[in-house]
GROMACS .gro file of C-alpha atoms in nm:
model
  254
    1MET     CA    1  -0.794   1.719   1.375
    2SER     CA    2  -0.499   1.558   1.221
    3GLU     CA    3  -0.337   1.720   0.921
    4VAL     CA    4  -0.436   1.615   0.555
    5VAL     CA    5  -0.111   1.427   0.396
    6LEU     CA    6  -0.268   1.318   0.060
    7SER     CA    7  -0.585   1.423  -0.111
    8CYS     CA    8  -0.750   1.422  -0.436
    9GLN     CA    9  -1.037   1.632  -0.535
   10GLY     CA   10  -1.296   1.571  -0.849
   11LEU     CA   11  -1.052   1.262  -0.963
   12VAL     CA   12  -1.196   1.127  -1.320
   13LYS     CA   13  -1.060   0.891  -1.538
   14ARG     CA   14  -1.191   0.783  -1.844
   15PHE     CA   15  -1.104   0.501  -2.098
   16GLY     CA   16  -1.269   0.634  -2.408
   17GLY     CA   17  -1.625   0.602  -2.335
   18ILE     CA   18  -1.576   0.414  -1.994
   19VAL     CA   19  -1.565   0.629  -1.687
   20ALA     CA   20  -1.327   0.433  -1.449
   21THR     CA   21  -1.290   0.705  -1.175
   22ASN     CA   22  -1.611   0.947  -1.153
   23ASP     CA   23  -1.521   1.269  -0.937
   24VAL     CA   24  -1.361   1.115  -0.652
   25SER     CA   25  -1.255   1.324  -0.374
   26LEU     CA   26  -1.059   1.162  -0.071
   27GLU     CA   27  -0.839   1.264   0.219
   28LEU     CA   28  -0.575   1.073   0.422
   29ARG     CA   29  -0.474   1.222   0.746
   30ARG     CA   30  -0.149   1.174   0.898
   31GLY     CA   31  -0.123   0.865   1.085
   32ALA     CA   32  -0.430   0.737   0.924
   33ARG     CA   33  -0.527   0.366   0.875
   34HIS     CA   34  -0.765   0.422   0.578
   35ALA     CA   35  -0.933   0.150   0.394
   36LEU     CA   36  -1.075   0.183   0.026
   37ILE     CA   37  -1.321  -0.098  -0.031
   38GLY     CA   38  -1.587  -0.190  -0.283
   39PRO     CA   39  -1.667  -0.473  -0.519
   40ASN     CA   40  -1.479  -0.601  -0.825
   41GLY     CA   41  -1.460  -0.328  -1.078
   42ALA     CA   42  -1.546  -0.041  -0.845
   43GLY     CA   43  -1.237   0.164  -0.968
   44LYS     CA   44  -1.009   0.100  -0.626
   45THR     CA   45  -0.685  -0.006  -0.827
   46THR     CA   46  -0.739   0.257  -1.089
   47LEU     CA   47  -0.765   0.535  -0.803
   48ILE     CA   48  -0.428   0.393  -0.686
   49ASN     CA   49  -0.292   0.428  -1.025
   50LEU     CA   50  -0.388   0.761  -1.042
   51LEU     CA   51  -0.273   0.892  -0.705
   52THR     CA   52   0.094   0.706  -0.778
   53GLY     CA   53   0.115   0.856  -1.121
   54VAL     CA   54   0.098   0.506  -1.282
   55LEU     CA   55  -0.216   0.684  -1.500
   56ASP     CA   56  -0.265   1.022  -1.590
   57ALA     CA   57  -0.638   1.184  -1.447
   58THR     CA   58  -0.865   1.299  -1.704
   59ALA     CA   59  -0.963   1.558  -1.468
   60GLY     CA   60  -0.919   1.639  -1.081
   61ARG     CA   61  -0.625   1.738  -0.842
   62ILE     CA   62  -0.374   1.548  -0.642
   63ALA     CA   63  -0.198   1.678  -0.330
   64LEU     CA   64   0.070   1.519  -0.117
   65GLU     CA   65   0.146   1.731   0.199
   66GLY     CA   66  -0.014   2.027   0.079
   67GLN     CA   67   0.205   2.030  -0.258
   68ASP     CA   68   0.021   1.962  -0.602
   69ILE     CA   69   0.163   1.652  -0.779
   70THR     CA   70  -0.082   1.597  -1.008
   71GLN     CA   71   0.172   1.618  -1.312
   72LEU     CA   72   0.454   1.442  -1.143
   73ALA     CA   73   0.581   1.102  -1.252
   74PRO     CA   74   0.578   0.790  -1.056
   75HIS     CA   75   0.945   0.817  -0.926
   76GLN     CA   76   0.875   1.192  -0.818
   77ARG     CA   77   0.616   1.081  -0.613
   78VAL     CA   78   0.838   0.806  -0.465
   79ARG     CA   79   1.074   1.056  -0.358
   80ARG     CA   80   0.842   1.314  -0.214
   81GLY     CA   81   0.723   1.001   0.006
   82MET     CA   82   0.448   0.813  -0.147
   83VAL     CA   83   0.520   0.430  -0.190
   84ARG     CA   84   0.262   0.163  -0.269
   85THR     CA   85   0.265  -0.211  -0.305
   86PHE     CA   86   0.097  -0.408  -0.592
   87GLN     CA   87  -0.131  -0.690  -0.597
   88ILE     CA   88   0.121  -0.871  -0.808
   89ASN     CA   89   0.472  -0.940  -0.651
   90GLN     CA   90   0.736  -0.703  -0.855
   91LEU     CA   91   1.061  -0.886  -0.685
   92PHE     CA   92   1.404  -1.012  -0.831
   93ALA     CA   93   1.352  -1.339  -0.859
   94THR     CA   94   1.728  -1.460  -0.836
   95MET     CA   95   1.811  -1.194  -0.554
   96THR     CA   96   1.786  -1.276  -0.171
   97PRO     CA   97   1.583  -1.050   0.067
   98LEU     CA   98   1.905  -0.954   0.240
   99GLU     CA   99   2.079  -0.825  -0.122
  100THR     CA  100   1.704  -0.673  -0.225
  101LEU     CA  101   1.675  -0.473   0.090
  102GLY     CA  102   2.033  -0.381   0.057
  103LEU     CA  103   1.987  -0.224  -0.271
  104VAL     CA  104   1.674  -0.070  -0.188
  105VAL     CA  105   1.844   0.090   0.133
  106SER     CA  106   2.153   0.153  -0.048
  107GLN     CA  107   1.968   0.387  -0.328
  108GLN     CA  108   1.733   0.568  -0.075
  109ARG     CA  109   2.066   0.678   0.083
  110GLY     CA  110   2.193   0.790  -0.239
  111LEU     CA  111   2.466   0.533  -0.256
  112GLY     CA  112   2.323   0.417  -0.615
  113THR     CA  113   2.449   0.077  -0.763
  114ARG     CA  114   2.730   0.033  -0.493
  115TRP     CA  115   2.488  -0.150  -0.271
  116TRP     CA  116   2.678  -0.481  -0.279
  117ARG     CA  117   2.977  -0.291  -0.134
  118SER     CA  118   2.764  -0.100   0.110
  119LEU     CA  119   2.636  -0.458   0.252
  120GLY     CA  120   3.003  -0.523   0.404
  121SER     CA  121   3.132  -0.172   0.417
  122ASP     CA  122   2.841   0.066   0.500
  123ARG     CA  123   2.748  -0.013   0.905
  124GLY     CA  124   2.419   0.176   0.858
  125VAL     CA  125   2.295  -0.017   0.522
  126ALA     CA  126   2.381  -0.341   0.678
  127GLU     CA  127   2.211  -0.248   1.000
  128ARG     CA  128   1.888  -0.130   0.846
  129ALA     CA  129   1.871  -0.412   0.619
  130GLN     CA  130   1.887  -0.641   0.939
  131GLN     CA  131   1.635  -0.453   1.109
  132LEU     CA  132   1.372  -0.489   0.813
  133LEU     CA  133   1.425  -0.859   0.774
  134GLU     CA  134   1.344  -0.891   1.128
  135GLN     CA  135   1.061  -0.677   1.152
  136PHE     CA  136   0.891  -0.846   0.849
  137HIS     CA  137   0.998  -1.186   0.965
  138LEU     CA  138   1.236  -1.250   0.696
  139ALA     CA  139   1.551  -1.319   0.877
  140GLU     CA  140   1.540  -1.696   0.867
  141VAL     CA  141   1.513  -1.686   0.461
  142ALA     CA  142   1.746  -1.359   0.451
  143ASN     CA  143   2.003  -1.573   0.238
  144GLN     CA  144   1.722  -1.759   0.016
  145GLN     CA  145   1.660  -1.653  -0.340
  146THR     CA  146   1.325  -1.489  -0.397
  147GLU     CA  147   1.187  -1.737  -0.629
  148HIS     CA  148   1.168  -2.005  -0.373
  149LEU     CA  149   1.040  -1.824  -0.085
  150ALA     CA  150   0.648  -1.889   0.050
  151TYR     CA  151   0.394  -1.664  -0.112
  152GLY     CA  152   0.358  -1.503   0.225
  153LYS     CA  153   0.726  -1.429   0.254
  154ARG     CA  154   0.717  -1.260  -0.077
  155ARG     CA  155   0.429  -1.023   0.018
  156LEU     CA  156   0.625  -0.946   0.352
  157LEU     CA  157   0.944  -0.884   0.129
  158GLU     CA  158   0.728  -0.618  -0.101
  159ILE     CA  159   0.626  -0.448   0.214
  160ALA     CA  160   0.948  -0.437   0.367
  161ILE     CA  161   1.107  -0.280   0.038
  162ALA     CA  162   0.818  -0.036   0.032
  163LEU     CA  163   0.895   0.077   0.414
  164ALA     CA  164   1.293   0.055   0.314
  165CYS     CA  165   1.188   0.385   0.118
  166GLU     CA  166   1.106   0.559   0.412
  167PRO     CA  167   0.766   0.661   0.320
  168ARG     CA  168   0.547   0.874   0.479
  169VAL     CA  169   0.243   0.766   0.298
  170LEU     CA  170   0.222   0.402   0.210
  171LEU     CA  171  -0.037   0.245  -0.034
  172LEU     CA  172  -0.111  -0.143   0.024
  173ASP     CA  173  -0.294  -0.275  -0.276
  174GLU     CA  174  -0.448  -0.617  -0.167
  175PRO     CA  175  -0.143  -0.707   0.067
  176VAL     CA  176  -0.298  -1.069   0.138
  177ALA     CA  177  -0.437  -1.127  -0.217
  178GLY     CA  178  -0.322  -1.484  -0.275
  179VAL     CA  179  -0.182  -1.583   0.031
  180PRO     CA  180  -0.232  -1.916   0.157
  181ALA     CA  181  -0.421  -1.919   0.483
  182GLY     CA  182  -0.165  -2.075   0.678
  183GLU     CA  183   0.051  -1.776   0.610
  184ARG     CA  184  -0.189  -1.487   0.646
  185GLU     CA  185  -0.158  -1.444   1.021
  186GLU     CA  186   0.193  -1.331   1.009
  187LEU     CA  187   0.123  -1.079   0.736
  188LEU     CA  188  -0.173  -0.944   0.894
  189GLN     CA  189   0.038  -0.892   1.228
  190THR     CA  190   0.306  -0.708   1.027
  191VAL     CA  191   0.066  -0.491   0.853
  192ALA     CA  192  -0.107  -0.399   1.190
  193ALA     CA  193   0.237  -0.312   1.343
  194LEU     CA  194   0.339  -0.075   1.070
  195PRO     CA  195   0.509   0.244   1.227
  196ALA     CA  196   0.229   0.482   1.338
  197GLU     CA  197   0.371   0.786   1.145
  198VAL     CA  198   0.343   0.639   0.812
  199SER     CA  199   0.014   0.693   0.671
  200VAL     CA  200  -0.130   0.408   0.497
  201LEU     CA  201  -0.416   0.379   0.238
  202LEU     CA  202  -0.530   0.008   0.219
  203ILE     CA  203  -0.713  -0.176  -0.083
  204GLU     CA  204  -0.820  -0.519   0.064
  205HIS     CA  205  -1.131  -0.751  -0.015
  206ASP     CA  206  -1.047  -0.937   0.311
  207MET     CA  207  -1.282  -0.806   0.561
  208ASP     CA  208  -1.134  -0.931   0.849
  209LEU     CA  209  -0.810  -0.741   0.784
  210VAL     CA  210  -1.011  -0.423   0.697
  211PHE     CA  211  -1.229  -0.398   1.016
  212SER     CA  212  -0.911  -0.504   1.223
  213PHE     CA  213  -0.685  -0.249   1.045
  214ALA     CA  214  -0.893   0.054   0.952
  215ASP     CA  215  -0.971   0.375   1.165
  216ARG     CA  216  -1.143   0.503   0.855
  217MET     CA  217  -1.310   0.360   0.530
  218THR     CA  218  -1.411   0.461   0.173
  219VAL     CA  219  -1.661   0.272  -0.010
  220LEU     CA  220  -1.660   0.272  -0.392
  221VAL     CA  221  -1.904   0.160  -0.647
  222ASN     CA  222  -1.872   0.183  -1.023
  223GLY     CA  223  -1.604   0.438  -0.971
  224ALA     CA  224  -1.766   0.682  -0.756
  225VAL     CA  225  -1.742   0.736  -0.380
  226LEU     CA  226  -2.061   0.580  -0.200
  227THR     CA  227  -1.997   0.688   0.154
  228GLU     CA  228  -1.704   0.722   0.396
  229GLY     CA  229  -1.691   0.705   0.773
  230SER     CA  230  -1.577   0.474   1.061
  231PRO     CA  231  -1.559   0.116   1.064
  232ASP     CA  232  -1.874   0.091   1.259
  233GLU     CA  233  -2.073   0.363   1.048
  234ILE     CA  234  -1.961   0.160   0.714
  235ALA     CA  235  -2.077  -0.186   0.921
  236ALA     CA  236  -2.409  -0.031   0.990
  237ASN     CA  237  -2.456   0.146   0.670
  238PRO     CA  238  -2.758  -0.019   0.439
  239GLN     CA  239  -2.644   0.133   0.126
  240VAL     CA  240  -2.300  -0.065   0.186
  241LYS     CA  241  -2.482  -0.380   0.279
  242ALA     CA  242  -2.701  -0.351  -0.020
  243VAL     CA  243  -2.483  -0.235  -0.281
  244TYR     CA  244  -2.134  -0.360  -0.157
  245LEU     CA  245  -2.206  -0.688   0.017
  246GLY     CA  246  -2.533  -0.772  -0.177
  247TYR     CA  247  -2.786  -0.812   0.096
  248GLU     CA  248  -2.974  -0.561   0.303
  249ASN     CA  249  -3.089  -0.732   0.618
  250GLU     CA  250  -2.772  -0.904   0.774
  251ALA     CA  251  -2.501  -0.708   0.952
  252ILE     CA  252  -2.154  -0.682   0.836
  253HIS     CA  253  -1.935  -0.978   1.046
  254VAL     CA  254  -1.594  -0.877   1.149
   0.00000   0.00000   0.00000
C-alpha cells in the first residue's frame, strides 16, 4: 500500500458551542486522487482550513509526510509542500497570467521580488512560466490582465499558481464552482491531467467531476466522517444515498 503523505487524527474544531469538525481522521496516500464530499455545512472547507493552518484545531493532530505540522503557520506548510486553491479566486486583477506565474516561479526559486528581471534574464523562470501557461490552456491569454479573463480561465490560473509552488500535496477547493457550463470541460480535463506524483485532495459538489477523478472518497456529514471507500463503494452505499443525496432507492448516477 502506498505511503501516507497527509493525515489527520481526531481533528476537532469548535466555534463556541458549535462543533464544526468532530473527531475527523483521514489519510491521503501518495499519488492519490481523493475526494471529500458532503452536503453544504458538512464541514468540508473547515477541514481544509484546519489542514492548511488557516484555522487552529481545537483538538487533534495533523501530519505531513510523517512530520507533525499541527502548530505550523500556513506559509510554513506551503514551504513543506502543501498548497491549496480557494472557492473564490484570489488573484492579482491587474497582472497578466505571464506576470503572475513569473512572480510565483521566481519566489519558489528564491529570487524574491526580482521576478520582473527574472522573466527576461532567467531562462529557467521564463521556460517554467511558459510551460505552465501551455499546460493550463492560458498561452493565448498570457498577456491579458487577469480581471479581463473569462472565469474559467481564472480558475485555471489559480490551479497553475498552485502547481508553480511545486506541491507534493494539492488541496483543490471546488475548482469548478461558478464556472459556466461552456468553460467547464477545459478545466475538468486539466484537473484530470495533474501530475501523477502530486497527491490531490478535492472538495467538489460536481459529482461528474468527483466520480471521474477520484480513486478514494470520504463523505462528511455534520462535521464527522460518515464513510470512506472507493467510488463504486460510495455510489452503492445506502447511507450516502439517504443522508448526502437525500434519497434511498436510486443509484448515484455518474
